[in-house]
Amino acid sequence: MSPSRRVLVFLVPVAGFLLGFLDFVWIKWVPYPFAELGNSTATWAVAAFALGWWIRAGAVRAAVAASALLVVAVPSYYLAAALLQGDDLAVIGAPTALLWMAFGVLAGVVFGVAGTWARSAGWRRVVGVALPAAVFVEEALRFVGKARSGYPGAWWNVVIDLGLAVLLVVLVGGSARVRLLAAAVAVPLAGLGAVTFAALGG
């Protein structure tokens, strides 16, 4: 059953705050290589997907809720950095933070809707299942580049990201047919994501 608007209005800001704050906590205290999952655009994208999945139906509702989740998470992350590391609070309103919030809106729309699609049928289900896996494959490709440049331990992150991509397809895909199609679709989507990320200066 899809959650009500009242439930979403209460829970989404709380979830966004926890996502941003605990993300910084994860980065600061979880040992490498797993700490990289905190400093991960894929992790945040999958959080938006999970919210859309939970909402179940209503693409507009999922897009708005997932965008709000990620937008709230950005200042929460910087608040955690200020409280736990002594960073300047002014960074919350800095252009970099505003840019990440803008990206949060875009990612929230794409992955929030993908979460609802993953519960539907036909090609939408395949694409919905493929997208969260694709972001981890794309991130793995970036770690391959880092590994080749001498980034210490980056190959471990490649393995972790690819493992999470496979796990997401298995958990969300349902049937073997959907899983196989989603895995096949995830590869070109990851390539498209890599090109987009490179164009944005990632």
mmCIF file of the C-alpha atoms, coordinates in Angstrom:
data_MODEL
# 
_entry.id   MODEL 
# 
loop_
_atom_site.group_PDB 
_atom_site.id 
_atom_site.type_symbol 
_atom_site.label_atom_id 
_atom_site.label_alt_id 
_atom_site.label_comp_id 
_atom_site.label_asym_id 
_atom_site.label_entity_id 
_atom_site.label_seq_id 
_atom_site.pdbx_PDB_ins_code 
_atom_site.Cartn_x 
_atom_site.Cartn_y 
_atom_site.Cartn_z 
_atom_site.occupancy 
_atom_site.B_iso_or_equiv 
_atom_site.pdbx_formal_charge 
_atom_site.auth_seq_id 
_atom_site.auth_comp_id 
_atom_site.auth_asym_id 
_atom_site.auth_atom_id 
_atom_site.pdbx_PDB_model_num 
ATOM 1   C CA . MET A 1 1   ? 0.000  0.000   0.000   1.00 0.00 ? 1   MET A CA 1 
ATOM 2   C CA . SER A 1 2   ? 1.356  3.408   -0.981  1.00 0.00 ? 2   SER A CA 1 
ATOM 3   C CA . PRO A 1 3   ? 2.090  5.729   1.984   1.00 0.00 ? 3   PRO A CA 1 
ATOM 4   C CA . SER A 1 4   ? -0.148 8.748   2.437   1.00 0.00 ? 4   SER A CA 1 
ATOM 5   C CA . ARG A 1 5   ? 0.929  12.311  1.727   1.00 0.00 ? 5   ARG A CA 1 
ATOM 6   C CA . ARG A 1 6   ? 0.882  13.059  5.461   1.00 0.00 ? 6   ARG A CA 1 
ATOM 7   C CA . VAL A 1 7   ? 3.313  10.227  6.126   1.00 0.00 ? 7   VAL A CA 1 
ATOM 8   C CA . LEU A 1 8   ? 5.604  11.400  3.328   1.00 0.00 ? 8   LEU A CA 1 
ATOM 9   C CA . VAL A 1 9   ? 5.574  15.027  4.487   1.00 0.00 ? 9   VAL A CA 1 
ATOM 10  C CA . PHE A 1 10  ? 6.776  13.864  7.905   1.00 0.00 ? 10  PHE A CA 1 
ATOM 11  C CA . LEU A 1 11  ? 9.159  11.071  6.953   1.00 0.00 ? 11  LEU A CA 1 
ATOM 12  C CA . VAL A 1 12  ? 10.941 12.432  3.867   1.00 0.00 ? 12  VAL A CA 1 
ATOM 13  C CA . PRO A 1 13  ? 12.637 15.397  5.616   1.00 0.00 ? 13  PRO A CA 1 
ATOM 14  C CA . VAL A 1 14  ? 13.640 13.134  8.512   1.00 0.00 ? 14  VAL A CA 1 
ATOM 15  C CA . ALA A 1 15  ? 15.010 10.517  6.120   1.00 0.00 ? 15  ALA A CA 1 
ATOM 16  C CA . GLY A 1 16  ? 16.852 13.223  4.152   1.00 0.00 ? 16  GLY A CA 1 
ATOM 17  C CA . PHE A 1 17  ? 18.430 14.592  7.316   1.00 0.00 ? 17  PHE A CA 1 
ATOM 18  C CA . LEU A 1 18  ? 19.529 11.111  8.385   1.00 0.00 ? 18  LEU A CA 1 
ATOM 19  C CA . LEU A 1 19  ? 20.883 10.313  4.916   1.00 0.00 ? 19  LEU A CA 1 
ATOM 20  C CA . GLY A 1 20  ? 23.115 13.386  4.846   1.00 0.00 ? 20  GLY A CA 1 
ATOM 21  C CA . PHE A 1 21  ? 24.226 13.279  8.476   1.00 0.00 ? 21  PHE A CA 1 
ATOM 22  C CA . LEU A 1 22  ? 24.906 9.534   8.638   1.00 0.00 ? 22  LEU A CA 1 
ATOM 23  C CA . ASP A 1 23  ? 26.637 9.671   5.271   1.00 0.00 ? 23  ASP A CA 1 
ATOM 24  C CA . PHE A 1 24  ? 29.271 11.953  6.767   1.00 0.00 ? 24  PHE A CA 1 
ATOM 25  C CA . VAL A 1 25  ? 29.505 9.764   9.876   1.00 0.00 ? 25  VAL A CA 1 
ATOM 26  C CA . TRP A 1 26  ? 30.044 6.751   7.599   1.00 0.00 ? 26  TRP A CA 1 
ATOM 27  C CA . ILE A 1 27  ? 32.835 8.487   5.679   1.00 0.00 ? 27  ILE A CA 1 
ATOM 28  C CA . LYS A 1 28  ? 34.558 9.621   8.860   1.00 0.00 ? 28  LYS A CA 1 
ATOM 29  C CA . TRP A 1 29  ? 34.536 6.403   10.871  1.00 0.00 ? 29  TRP A CA 1 
ATOM 30  C CA . VAL A 1 30  ? 33.954 3.387   8.616   1.00 0.00 ? 30  VAL A CA 1 
ATOM 31  C CA . PRO A 1 31  ? 37.289 1.889   7.458   1.00 0.00 ? 31  PRO A CA 1 
ATOM 32  C CA . TYR A 1 32  ? 38.419 1.928   3.828   1.00 0.00 ? 32  TYR A CA 1 
ATOM 33  C CA . PRO A 1 33  ? 37.407 0.611   1.296   1.00 0.00 ? 33  PRO A CA 1 
ATOM 34  C CA . PHE A 1 34  ? 33.822 0.581   2.592   1.00 0.00 ? 34  PHE A CA 1 
ATOM 35  C CA . ALA A 1 35  ? 34.096 4.244   3.600   1.00 0.00 ? 35  ALA A CA 1 
ATOM 36  C CA . GLU A 1 36  ? 33.892 5.101   -0.118  1.00 0.00 ? 36  GLU A CA 1 
ATOM 37  C CA . LEU A 1 37  ? 30.238 4.029   -0.099  1.00 0.00 ? 37  LEU A CA 1 
ATOM 38  C CA . GLY A 1 38  ? 29.523 7.135   1.939   1.00 0.00 ? 38  GLY A CA 1 
ATOM 39  C CA . ASN A 1 39  ? 31.318 9.370   -0.532  1.00 0.00 ? 39  ASN A CA 1 
ATOM 40  C CA . SER A 1 40  ? 29.230 7.883   -3.333  1.00 0.00 ? 40  SER A CA 1 
ATOM 41  C CA . THR A 1 41  ? 26.762 9.463   -5.734  1.00 0.00 ? 41  THR A CA 1 
ATOM 42  C CA . ALA A 1 42  ? 25.478 5.938   -6.426  1.00 0.00 ? 42  ALA A CA 1 
ATOM 43  C CA . THR A 1 43  ? 24.534 5.431   -2.783  1.00 0.00 ? 43  THR A CA 1 
ATOM 44  C CA . TRP A 1 44  ? 22.454 8.600   -2.762  1.00 0.00 ? 44  TRP A CA 1 
ATOM 45  C CA . ALA A 1 45  ? 20.827 7.707   -6.076  1.00 0.00 ? 45  ALA A CA 1 
ATOM 46  C CA . VAL A 1 46  ? 19.850 4.297   -4.728  1.00 0.00 ? 46  VAL A CA 1 
ATOM 47  C CA . ALA A 1 47  ? 18.410 5.972   -1.613  1.00 0.00 ? 47  ALA A CA 1 
ATOM 48  C CA . ALA A 1 48  ? 16.137 7.970   -3.940  1.00 0.00 ? 48  ALA A CA 1 
ATOM 49  C CA . PHE A 1 49  ? 15.273 4.751   -5.786  1.00 0.00 ? 49  PHE A CA 1 
ATOM 50  C CA . ALA A 1 50  ? 14.439 2.994   -2.511  1.00 0.00 ? 50  ALA A CA 1 
ATOM 51  C CA . LEU A 1 51  ? 12.047 5.793   -1.592  1.00 0.00 ? 51  LEU A CA 1 
ATOM 52  C CA . GLY A 1 52  ? 10.323 5.517   -4.969  1.00 0.00 ? 52  GLY A CA 1 
ATOM 53  C CA . TRP A 1 53  ? 10.141 1.747   -4.504  1.00 0.00 ? 53  TRP A CA 1 
ATOM 54  C CA . TRP A 1 54  ? 8.518  2.225   -1.092  1.00 0.00 ? 54  TRP A CA 1 
ATOM 55  C CA . ILE A 1 55  ? 6.022  4.755   -2.448  1.00 0.00 ? 55  ILE A CA 1 
ATOM 56  C CA . ARG A 1 56  ? 5.077  2.062   -4.994  1.00 0.00 ? 56  ARG A CA 1 
ATOM 57  C CA . ALA A 1 57  ? 2.787  4.106   -7.252  1.00 0.00 ? 57  ALA A CA 1 
ATOM 58  C CA . GLY A 1 58  ? 2.523  7.661   -8.495  1.00 0.00 ? 58  GLY A CA 1 
ATOM 59  C CA . ALA A 1 59  ? 5.527  8.791   -10.502 1.00 0.00 ? 59  ALA A CA 1 
ATOM 60  C CA . VAL A 1 60  ? 5.035  12.488  -9.680  1.00 0.00 ? 60  VAL A CA 1 
ATOM 61  C CA . ARG A 1 61  ? 4.755  11.793  -5.953  1.00 0.00 ? 61  ARG A CA 1 
ATOM 62  C CA . ALA A 1 62  ? 7.871  9.617   -6.062  1.00 0.00 ? 62  ALA A CA 1 
ATOM 63  C CA . ALA A 1 63  ? 9.831  12.222  -8.033  1.00 0.00 ? 63  ALA A CA 1 
ATOM 64  C CA . VAL A 1 64  ? 8.934  15.048  -5.642  1.00 0.00 ? 64  VAL A CA 1 
ATOM 65  C CA . ALA A 1 65  ? 9.597  12.966  -2.517  1.00 0.00 ? 65  ALA A CA 1 
ATOM 66  C CA . ALA A 1 66  ? 12.925 11.604  -3.769  1.00 0.00 ? 66  ALA A CA 1 
ATOM 67  C CA . SER A 1 67  ? 14.075 15.065  -4.855  1.00 0.00 ? 67  SER A CA 1 
ATOM 68  C CA . ALA A 1 68  ? 13.163 16.470  -1.436  1.00 0.00 ? 68  ALA A CA 1 
ATOM 69  C CA . LEU A 1 69  ? 15.060 13.607  0.213   1.00 0.00 ? 69  LEU A CA 1 
ATOM 70  C CA . LEU A 1 70  ? 18.285 14.431  -1.623  1.00 0.00 ? 70  LEU A CA 1 
ATOM 71  C CA . VAL A 1 71  ? 17.936 18.209  -1.325  1.00 0.00 ? 71  VAL A CA 1 
ATOM 72  C CA . VAL A 1 72  ? 17.530 17.966  2.460   1.00 0.00 ? 72  VAL A CA 1 
ATOM 73  C CA . ALA A 1 73  ? 20.444 15.525  2.669   1.00 0.00 ? 73  ALA A CA 1 
ATOM 74  C CA . VAL A 1 74  ? 22.929 18.051  1.249   1.00 0.00 ? 74  VAL A CA 1 
ATOM 75  C CA . PRO A 1 75  ? 22.777 20.684  4.038   1.00 0.00 ? 75  PRO A CA 1 
ATOM 76  C CA . SER A 1 76  ? 22.496 17.876  6.584   1.00 0.00 ? 76  SER A CA 1 
ATOM 77  C CA . TYR A 1 77  ? 25.792 16.463  5.309   1.00 0.00 ? 77  TYR A CA 1 
ATOM 78  C CA . TYR A 1 78  ? 27.510 19.844  5.657   1.00 0.00 ? 78  TYR A CA 1 
ATOM 79  C CA . LEU A 1 79  ? 25.947 20.330  9.103   1.00 0.00 ? 79  LEU A CA 1 
ATOM 80  C CA . ALA A 1 80  ? 27.475 17.030  10.197  1.00 0.00 ? 80  ALA A CA 1 
ATOM 81  C CA . ALA A 1 81  ? 30.841 18.178  8.820   1.00 0.00 ? 81  ALA A CA 1 
ATOM 82  C CA . ALA A 1 82  ? 30.553 21.371  10.865  1.00 0.00 ? 82  ALA A CA 1 
ATOM 83  C CA . LEU A 1 83  ? 29.536 19.620  14.088  1.00 0.00 ? 83  LEU A CA 1 
ATOM 84  C CA . LEU A 1 84  ? 31.876 16.627  13.872  1.00 0.00 ? 84  LEU A CA 1 
ATOM 85  C CA . GLN A 1 85  ? 34.874 18.071  12.050  1.00 0.00 ? 85  GLN A CA 1 
ATOM 86  C CA . GLY A 1 86  ? 34.711 21.790  12.689  1.00 0.00 ? 86  GLY A CA 1 
ATOM 87  C CA . ASP A 1 87  ? 34.007 22.826  9.099   1.00 0.00 ? 87  ASP A CA 1 
ATOM 88  C CA . ASP A 1 88  ? 32.562 26.253  8.382   1.00 0.00 ? 88  ASP A CA 1 
ATOM 89  C CA . LEU A 1 89  ? 28.754 26.319  8.483   1.00 0.00 ? 89  LEU A CA 1 
ATOM 90  C CA . ALA A 1 90  ? 28.770 28.908  5.691   1.00 0.00 ? 90  ALA A CA 1 
ATOM 91  C CA . VAL A 1 91  ? 29.441 26.112  3.211   1.00 0.00 ? 91  VAL A CA 1 
ATOM 92  C CA . ILE A 1 92  ? 25.766 25.098  3.515   1.00 0.00 ? 92  ILE A CA 1 
ATOM 93  C CA . GLY A 1 93  ? 24.829 28.103  1.394   1.00 0.00 ? 93  GLY A CA 1 
ATOM 94  C CA . ALA A 1 94  ? 27.890 28.013  -0.848  1.00 0.00 ? 94  ALA A CA 1 
ATOM 95  C CA . PRO A 1 95  ? 27.565 27.557  -4.637  1.00 0.00 ? 95  PRO A CA 1 
ATOM 96  C CA . THR A 1 96  ? 28.919 24.007  -4.375  1.00 0.00 ? 96  THR A CA 1 
ATOM 97  C CA . ALA A 1 97  ? 26.149 23.006  -1.961  1.00 0.00 ? 97  ALA A CA 1 
ATOM 98  C CA . LEU A 1 98  ? 23.504 24.643  -4.153  1.00 0.00 ? 98  LEU A CA 1 
ATOM 99  C CA . LEU A 1 99  ? 24.874 22.791  -7.176  1.00 0.00 ? 99  LEU A CA 1 
ATOM 100 C CA . TRP A 1 100 ? 24.642 19.475  -5.327  1.00 0.00 ? 100 TRP A CA 1 
ATOM 101 C CA . MET A 1 101 ? 21.053 20.310  -4.382  1.00 0.00 ? 101 MET A CA 1 
ATOM 102 C CA . ALA A 1 102 ? 20.283 20.939  -8.046  1.00 0.00 ? 102 ALA A CA 1 
ATOM 103 C CA . PHE A 1 103 ? 21.810 17.582  -8.929  1.00 0.00 ? 103 PHE A CA 1 
ATOM 104 C CA . GLY A 1 104 ? 19.710 16.128  -6.109  1.00 0.00 ? 104 GLY A CA 1 
ATOM 105 C CA . VAL A 1 105 ? 16.533 17.332  -7.795  1.00 0.00 ? 105 VAL A CA 1 
ATOM 106 C CA . LEU A 1 106 ? 17.584 15.753  -11.080 1.00 0.00 ? 106 LEU A CA 1 
ATOM 107 C CA . ALA A 1 107 ? 18.641 12.464  -9.472  1.00 0.00 ? 107 ALA A CA 1 
ATOM 108 C CA . GLY A 1 108 ? 15.511 12.427  -7.329  1.00 0.00 ? 108 GLY A CA 1 
ATOM 109 C CA . VAL A 1 109 ? 13.265 12.698  -10.367 1.00 0.00 ? 109 VAL A CA 1 
ATOM 110 C CA . VAL A 1 110 ? 15.107 9.976   -12.307 1.00 0.00 ? 110 VAL A CA 1 
ATOM 111 C CA . PHE A 1 111 ? 15.600 7.461   -9.506  1.00 0.00 ? 111 PHE A CA 1 
ATOM 112 C CA . GLY A 1 112 ? 12.389 8.176   -7.624  1.00 0.00 ? 112 GLY A CA 1 
ATOM 113 C CA . VAL A 1 113 ? 10.425 7.404   -10.778 1.00 0.00 ? 113 VAL A CA 1 
ATOM 114 C CA . ALA A 1 114 ? 12.654 4.376   -11.427 1.00 0.00 ? 114 ALA A CA 1 
ATOM 115 C CA . GLY A 1 115 ? 11.630 3.015   -8.037  1.00 0.00 ? 115 GLY A CA 1 
ATOM 116 C CA . THR A 1 116 ? 7.962  3.054   -9.039  1.00 0.00 ? 116 THR A CA 1 
ATOM 117 C CA . TRP A 1 117 ? 8.770  1.645   -12.485 1.00 0.00 ? 117 TRP A CA 1 
ATOM 118 C CA . ALA A 1 118 ? 10.543 -1.305  -10.870 1.00 0.00 ? 118 ALA A CA 1 
ATOM 119 C CA . ARG A 1 119 ? 7.167  -2.340  -9.452  1.00 0.00 ? 119 ARG A CA 1 
ATOM 120 C CA . SER A 1 120 ? 5.346  -2.015  -12.781 1.00 0.00 ? 120 SER A CA 1 
ATOM 121 C CA . ALA A 1 121 ? 5.459  -4.237  -15.865 1.00 0.00 ? 121 ALA A CA 1 
ATOM 122 C CA . GLY A 1 122 ? 7.000  -4.369  -19.328 1.00 0.00 ? 122 GLY A CA 1 
ATOM 123 C CA . TRP A 1 123 ? 9.927  -2.202  -20.385 1.00 0.00 ? 123 TRP A CA 1 
ATOM 124 C CA . ARG A 1 124 ? 9.394  0.236   -17.496 1.00 0.00 ? 124 ARG A CA 1 
ATOM 125 C CA . ARG A 1 125 ? 10.062 -2.527  -15.009 1.00 0.00 ? 125 ARG A CA 1 
ATOM 126 C CA . VAL A 1 126 ? 13.244 -3.551  -16.807 1.00 0.00 ? 126 VAL A CA 1 
ATOM 127 C CA . VAL A 1 127 ? 14.554 0.030   -16.917 1.00 0.00 ? 127 VAL A CA 1 
ATOM 128 C CA . GLY A 1 128 ? 13.481 0.636   -13.318 1.00 0.00 ? 128 GLY A CA 1 
ATOM 129 C CA . VAL A 1 129 ? 15.413 -2.403  -12.118 1.00 0.00 ? 129 VAL A CA 1 
ATOM 130 C CA . ALA A 1 130 ? 18.405 -1.576  -14.306 1.00 0.00 ? 130 ALA A CA 1 
ATOM 131 C CA . LEU A 1 131 ? 18.933 2.034   -13.188 1.00 0.00 ? 131 LEU A CA 1 
ATOM 132 C CA . PRO A 1 132 ? 20.094 1.486   -9.585  1.00 0.00 ? 132 PRO A CA 1 
ATOM 133 C CA . ALA A 1 133 ? 22.481 -1.233  -10.776 1.00 0.00 ? 133 ALA A CA 1 
ATOM 134 C CA . ALA A 1 134 ? 23.728 1.022   -13.567 1.00 0.00 ? 134 ALA A CA 1 
ATOM 135 C CA . VAL A 1 135 ? 24.831 3.775   -11.181 1.00 0.00 ? 135 VAL A CA 1 
ATOM 136 C CA . PHE A 1 136 ? 27.035 1.321   -9.288  1.00 0.00 ? 136 PHE A CA 1 
ATOM 137 C CA . VAL A 1 137 ? 28.475 -0.033  -12.558 1.00 0.00 ? 137 VAL A CA 1 
ATOM 138 C CA . GLU A 1 138 ? 29.195 3.546   -13.649 1.00 0.00 ? 138 GLU A CA 1 
ATOM 139 C CA . GLU A 1 139 ? 30.903 4.252   -10.338 1.00 0.00 ? 139 GLU A CA 1 
ATOM 140 C CA . ALA A 1 140 ? 32.925 1.051   -10.719 1.00 0.00 ? 140 ALA A CA 1 
ATOM 141 C CA . LEU A 1 141 ? 34.132 2.345   -14.090 1.00 0.00 ? 141 LEU A CA 1 
ATOM 142 C CA . ARG A 1 142 ? 35.344 5.529   -12.418 1.00 0.00 ? 142 ARG A CA 1 
ATOM 143 C CA . PHE A 1 143 ? 37.218 3.458   -9.835  1.00 0.00 ? 143 PHE A CA 1 
ATOM 144 C CA . VAL A 1 144 ? 38.852 1.491   -12.659 1.00 0.00 ? 144 VAL A CA 1 
ATOM 145 C CA . GLY A 1 145 ? 40.214 4.787   -13.953 1.00 0.00 ? 145 GLY A CA 1 
ATOM 146 C CA . LYS A 1 146 ? 41.444 5.694   -10.466 1.00 0.00 ? 146 LYS A CA 1 
ATOM 147 C CA . ALA A 1 147 ? 43.068 2.282   -10.048 1.00 0.00 ? 147 ALA A CA 1 
ATOM 148 C CA . ARG A 1 148 ? 44.956 2.690   -13.304 1.00 0.00 ? 148 ARG A CA 1 
ATOM 149 C CA . SER A 1 149 ? 46.156 6.084   -12.078 1.00 0.00 ? 149 SER A CA 1 
ATOM 150 C CA . GLY A 1 150 ? 47.595 4.533   -8.934  1.00 0.00 ? 150 GLY A CA 1 
ATOM 151 C CA . TYR A 1 151 ? 44.748 5.293   -6.483  1.00 0.00 ? 151 TYR A CA 1 
ATOM 152 C CA . PRO A 1 152 ? 45.456 2.910   -3.574  1.00 0.00 ? 152 PRO A CA 1 
ATOM 153 C CA . GLY A 1 153 ? 42.915 0.131   -3.084  1.00 0.00 ? 153 GLY A CA 1 
ATOM 154 C CA . ALA A 1 154 ? 40.592 1.296   -5.860  1.00 0.00 ? 154 ALA A CA 1 
ATOM 155 C CA . TRP A 1 155 ? 40.212 -2.237  -7.220  1.00 0.00 ? 155 TRP A CA 1 
ATOM 156 C CA . TRP A 1 156 ? 38.454 -3.164  -3.977  1.00 0.00 ? 156 TRP A CA 1 
ATOM 157 C CA . ASN A 1 157 ? 35.891 -0.468  -4.691  1.00 0.00 ? 157 ASN A CA 1 
ATOM 158 C CA . VAL A 1 158 ? 35.394 -1.837  -8.198  1.00 0.00 ? 158 VAL A CA 1 
ATOM 159 C CA . VAL A 1 159 ? 34.567 -5.233  -6.693  1.00 0.00 ? 159 VAL A CA 1 
ATOM 160 C CA . ILE A 1 160 ? 32.246 -3.726  -4.061  1.00 0.00 ? 160 ILE A CA 1 
ATOM 161 C CA . ASP A 1 161 ? 30.337 -1.602  -6.576  1.00 0.00 ? 161 ASP A CA 1 
ATOM 162 C CA . LEU A 1 162 ? 29.897 -4.431  -9.063  1.00 0.00 ? 162 LEU A CA 1 
ATOM 163 C CA . GLY A 1 163 ? 28.800 -6.733  -6.253  1.00 0.00 ? 163 GLY A CA 1 
ATOM 164 C CA . LEU A 1 164 ? 26.180 -4.206  -5.152  1.00 0.00 ? 164 LEU A CA 1 
ATOM 165 C CA . ALA A 1 165 ? 24.984 -3.812  -8.741  1.00 0.00 ? 165 ALA A CA 1 
ATOM 166 C CA . VAL A 1 166 ? 24.425 -7.567  -9.031  1.00 0.00 ? 166 VAL A CA 1 
ATOM 167 C CA . LEU A 1 167 ? 22.749 -7.685  -5.602  1.00 0.00 ? 167 LEU A CA 1 
ATOM 168 C CA . LEU A 1 168 ? 20.306 -4.919  -6.559  1.00 0.00 ? 168 LEU A CA 1 
ATOM 169 C CA . VAL A 1 169 ? 19.294 -6.684  -9.770  1.00 0.00 ? 169 VAL A CA 1 
ATOM 170 C CA . VAL A 1 170 ? 18.749 -9.939  -7.864  1.00 0.00 ? 170 VAL A CA 1 
ATOM 171 C CA . LEU A 1 171 ? 16.766 -8.331  -5.044  1.00 0.00 ? 171 LEU A CA 1 
ATOM 172 C CA . VAL A 1 172 ? 14.590 -6.030  -7.145  1.00 0.00 ? 172 VAL A CA 1 
ATOM 173 C CA . GLY A 1 173 ? 14.284 -7.970  -10.390 1.00 0.00 ? 173 GLY A CA 1 
ATOM 174 C CA . GLY A 1 174 ? 11.881 -10.644 -9.189  1.00 0.00 ? 174 GLY A CA 1 
ATOM 175 C CA . SER A 1 175 ? 11.906 -13.065 -12.129 1.00 0.00 ? 175 SER A CA 1 
ATOM 176 C CA . ALA A 1 176 ? 14.955 -14.472 -13.895 1.00 0.00 ? 176 ALA A CA 1 
ATOM 177 C CA . ARG A 1 177 ? 13.832 -12.898 -17.169 1.00 0.00 ? 177 ARG A CA 1 
ATOM 178 C CA . VAL A 1 178 ? 13.587 -9.392  -15.699 1.00 0.00 ? 178 VAL A CA 1 
ATOM 179 C CA . ARG A 1 179 ? 16.949 -9.819  -13.970 1.00 0.00 ? 179 ARG A CA 1 
ATOM 180 C CA . LEU A 1 180 ? 18.693 -10.848 -17.177 1.00 0.00 ? 180 LEU A CA 1 
ATOM 181 C CA . LEU A 1 181 ? 17.129 -8.045  -19.216 1.00 0.00 ? 181 LEU A CA 1 
ATOM 182 C CA . ALA A 1 182 ? 17.874 -5.491  -16.503 1.00 0.00 ? 182 ALA A CA 1 
ATOM 183 C CA . ALA A 1 183 ? 21.501 -6.624  -16.301 1.00 0.00 ? 183 ALA A CA 1 
ATOM 184 C CA . ALA A 1 184 ? 21.817 -6.213  -20.066 1.00 0.00 ? 184 ALA A CA 1 
ATOM 185 C CA . VAL A 1 185 ? 20.199 -2.755  -19.999 1.00 0.00 ? 185 VAL A CA 1 
ATOM 186 C CA . ALA A 1 186 ? 22.303 -1.626  -17.021 1.00 0.00 ? 186 ALA A CA 1 
ATOM 187 C CA . VAL A 1 187 ? 25.525 -1.802  -19.052 1.00 0.00 ? 187 VAL A CA 1 
ATOM 188 C CA . PRO A 1 188 ? 24.645 0.813   -21.724 1.00 0.00 ? 188 PRO A CA 1 
ATOM 189 C CA . LEU A 1 189 ? 22.948 2.935   -19.055 1.00 0.00 ? 189 LEU A CA 1 
ATOM 190 C CA . ALA A 1 190 ? 26.196 2.859   -17.068 1.00 0.00 ? 190 ALA A CA 1 
ATOM 191 C CA . GLY A 1 191 ? 28.088 3.910   -20.188 1.00 0.00 ? 191 GLY A CA 1 
ATOM 192 C CA . LEU A 1 192 ? 25.669 6.800   -20.710 1.00 0.00 ? 192 LEU A CA 1 
ATOM 193 C CA . GLY A 1 193 ? 26.106 7.766   -17.070 1.00 0.00 ? 193 GLY A CA 1 
ATOM 194 C CA . ALA A 1 194 ? 29.900 7.706   -17.421 1.00 0.00 ? 194 ALA A CA 1 
ATOM 195 C CA . VAL A 1 195 ? 29.748 10.030  -20.434 1.00 0.00 ? 195 VAL A CA 1 
ATOM 196 C CA . THR A 1 196 ? 27.359 12.364  -18.605 1.00 0.00 ? 196 THR A CA 1 
ATOM 197 C CA . PHE A 1 197 ? 29.518 12.394  -15.483 1.00 0.00 ? 197 PHE A CA 1 
ATOM 198 C CA . ALA A 1 198 ? 32.622 13.162  -17.542 1.00 0.00 ? 198 ALA A CA 1 
ATOM 199 C CA . ALA A 1 199 ? 30.804 15.982  -19.334 1.00 0.00 ? 199 ALA A CA 1 
ATOM 200 C CA . LEU A 1 200 ? 29.819 17.481  -15.985 1.00 0.00 ? 200 LEU A CA 1 
ATOM 201 C CA . GLY A 1 201 ? 33.398 17.398  -14.822 1.00 0.00 ? 201 GLY A CA 1 
ATOM 202 C CA . GLY A 1 202 ? 33.022 14.411  -12.498 1.00 0.00 ? 202 GLY A CA 1 
# 
